[in-house]
């Protein structure tokens, strides 16, 4: 039986705009207990910003808390489609070594986000295991 990613994704997703500050992004992450947030222009995803982007990239480059998200975010992000198979998404997460993927609808609008936690709630749990093995492997760019 095929399980679509739309059946396990989180649909209530807070976003941030590229013009908002690193401080605002970090405040969101603290409140939501999340390590990343989609960066959107309206309902279109233009990037992701992670706690790692802020702490490692930002601090390493001497950027302050008022730095615009656009200067720290990762662009060229990997997304899932709401009708993608859960195992295909898990494989992609593992290959790309990412813990969360924005989910887009047929019009390329953000409609959700899928995390390792969402995958782990899938009945058999093998999708989460597949993604976790890839995410945990040494190496990779860790951009999202």
GROMACS .gro file of C-alpha atoms in nm:
model
  144
    1UNK     CA    1   0.000   0.000   0.000
    2UNK     CA    2   0.134   0.339  -0.098
    3UNK     CA    3   0.124   0.613   0.162
    4UNK     CA    4   0.135   0.968   0.031
    5UNK     CA    5   0.342   1.227   0.212
    6UNK     CA    6   0.025   1.439   0.251
    7UNK     CA    7  -0.103   1.172   0.491
    8UNK     CA    8   0.184   1.220   0.740
    9UNK     CA    9   0.305   1.579   0.688
   10UNK     CA   10   0.245   1.868   0.926
   11UNK     CA   11   0.007   2.114   0.762
   12UNK     CA   12   0.033   2.410   0.998
   13UNK     CA   13   0.367   2.559   0.899
   14UNK     CA   14   0.496   2.894   1.012
   15UNK     CA   15   0.720   3.071   0.766
   16UNK     CA   16   0.948   3.371   0.759
   17UNK     CA   17   1.026   3.617   0.481
   18UNK     CA   18   1.373   3.676   0.341
   19UNK     CA   19   1.367   4.035   0.469
   20UNK     CA   20   1.308   3.938   0.833
   21UNK     CA   21   1.606   3.910   1.068
   22UNK     CA   22   1.809   3.621   1.199
   23UNK     CA   23   1.683   3.715   1.546
   24UNK     CA   24   1.321   3.671   1.432
   25UNK     CA   25   1.403   3.335   1.275
   26UNK     CA   26   1.582   3.219   1.591
   27UNK     CA   27   1.291   3.336   1.809
   28UNK     CA   28   1.050   3.132   1.599
   29UNK     CA   29   1.273   2.825   1.624
   30UNK     CA   30   1.293   2.865   2.002
   31UNK     CA   31   0.915   2.897   2.041
   32UNK     CA   32   0.839   2.610   1.804
   33UNK     CA   33   1.126   2.390   1.923
   34UNK     CA   34   1.228   2.355   1.557
   35UNK     CA   35   1.567   2.365   1.390
   36UNK     CA   36   1.453   2.515   1.062
   37UNK     CA   37   1.188   2.734   0.905
   38UNK     CA   38   1.084   2.777   0.542
   39UNK     CA   39   1.159   3.116   0.390
   40UNK     CA   40   0.870   3.226   0.170
   41UNK     CA   41   0.770   3.502  -0.065
   42UNK     CA   42   0.395   3.482  -0.025
   43UNK     CA   43   0.312   3.112  -0.049
   44UNK     CA   44   0.621   3.026  -0.258
   45UNK     CA   45   0.922   2.870  -0.083
   46UNK     CA   46   1.243   3.055  -0.170
   47UNK     CA   47   1.474   2.893   0.085
   48UNK     CA   48   1.518   2.744   0.429
   49UNK     CA   49   1.697   2.886   0.729
   50UNK     CA   50   1.828   2.656   0.998
   51UNK     CA   51   1.969   2.706   1.343
   52UNK     CA   52   2.297   2.591   1.188
   53UNK     CA   53   2.278   2.866   0.923
   54UNK     CA   54   2.241   3.124   1.199
   55UNK     CA   55   2.489   2.982   1.450
   56UNK     CA   56   2.760   2.848   1.222
   57UNK     CA   57   2.740   3.042   0.897
   58UNK     CA   58   2.625   3.368   1.055
   59UNK     CA   59   2.864   3.369   1.348
   60UNK     CA   60   3.158   3.244   1.137
   61UNK     CA   61   3.105   3.535   0.899
   62UNK     CA   62   3.067   3.785   1.184
   63UNK     CA   63   2.697   3.844   1.115
   64UNK     CA   64   2.478   3.989   1.387
   65UNK     CA   65   2.120   3.917   1.495
   66UNK     CA   66   1.983   4.189   1.267
   67UNK     CA   67   2.122   4.021   0.955
   68UNK     CA   68   1.844   3.961   0.700
   69UNK     CA   69   1.742   3.598   0.660
   70UNK     CA   70   1.820   3.631   0.288
   71UNK     CA   71   2.192   3.657   0.371
   72UNK     CA   72   2.198   3.336   0.577
   73UNK     CA   73   1.936   3.107   0.426
   74UNK     CA   74   2.003   2.811   0.204
   75UNK     CA   75   1.844   2.846  -0.136
   76UNK     CA   76   1.803   2.582  -0.403
   77UNK     CA   77   1.614   2.374  -0.151
   78UNK     CA   78   1.482   2.026  -0.195
   79UNK     CA   79   1.105   1.992  -0.167
   80UNK     CA   80   0.855   1.709  -0.167
   81UNK     CA   81   0.520   1.704  -0.348
   82UNK     CA   82   0.202   1.631  -0.154
   83UNK     CA   83   0.134   1.320  -0.365
   84UNK     CA   84   0.489   1.178  -0.333
   85UNK     CA   85   0.525   0.831  -0.184
   86UNK     CA   86   0.649   0.836   0.176
   87UNK     CA   87   0.936   0.597   0.098
   88UNK     CA   88   1.055   0.808  -0.196
   89UNK     CA   89   1.059   1.115   0.030
   90UNK     CA   90   1.242   0.925   0.305
   91UNK     CA   91   1.504   0.811   0.054
   92UNK     CA   92   1.547   1.168  -0.073
   93UNK     CA   93   1.581   1.301   0.284
   94UNK     CA   94   1.850   1.042   0.352
   95UNK     CA   95   2.038   1.113   0.029
   96UNK     CA   96   2.030   1.488   0.087
   97UNK     CA   97   2.093   1.449   0.463
   98UNK     CA   98   1.805   1.675   0.566
   99UNK     CA   99   1.569   1.632   0.859
  100UNK     CA  100   1.281   1.836   0.716
  101UNK     CA  101   1.139   1.898   0.370
  102UNK     CA  102   0.884   2.158   0.266
  103UNK     CA  103   0.589   2.000   0.085
  104UNK     CA  104   0.444   2.174  -0.221
  105UNK     CA  105   0.106   2.137  -0.388
  106UNK     CA  106   0.046   2.115  -0.765
  107UNK     CA  107   0.073   2.495  -0.794
  108UNK     CA  108   0.414   2.499  -0.616
  109UNK     CA  109   0.261   2.652  -0.302
  110UNK     CA  110   0.376   2.548   0.043
  111UNK     CA  111   0.113   2.314   0.189
  112UNK     CA  112   0.309   2.141   0.465
  113UNK     CA  113   0.640   2.020   0.597
  114UNK     CA  114   0.755   1.666   0.662
  115UNK     CA  115   1.007   1.578   0.930
  116UNK     CA  116   1.175   1.264   1.055
  117UNK     CA  117   0.921   1.272   1.338
  118UNK     CA  118   0.633   1.271   1.090
  119UNK     CA  119   0.788   0.972   0.912
  120UNK     CA  120   0.837   0.788   1.241
  121UNK     CA  121   0.462   0.802   1.306
  122UNK     CA  122   0.400   0.612   0.981
  123UNK     CA  123   0.266   0.267   1.076
  124UNK     CA  124   0.568   0.055   0.987
  125UNK     CA  125   0.835   0.314   1.070
  126UNK     CA  126   1.069   0.184   0.801
  127UNK     CA  127   1.050   0.514   0.610
  128UNK     CA  128   1.186   0.702   0.912
  129UNK     CA  129   1.463   0.446   0.955
  130UNK     CA  130   1.562   0.485   0.590
  131UNK     CA  131   1.579   0.866   0.619
  132UNK     CA  132   1.759   0.857   0.954
  133UNK     CA  133   2.031   0.628   0.822
  134UNK     CA  134   2.107   0.874   0.542
  135UNK     CA  135   2.079   1.186   0.758
  136UNK     CA  136   2.313   1.034   1.018
  137UNK     CA  137   2.579   0.922   0.768
  138UNK     CA  138   2.907   1.114   0.778
  139UNK     CA  139   2.959   1.384   0.515
  140UNK     CA  140   2.710   1.577   0.309
  141UNK     CA  141   2.646   1.946   0.276
  142UNK     CA  142   2.391   1.986   0.560
  143UNK     CA  143   2.236   2.288   0.394
  144UNK     CA  144   1.872   2.243   0.489
   0.00000   0.00000   0.00000
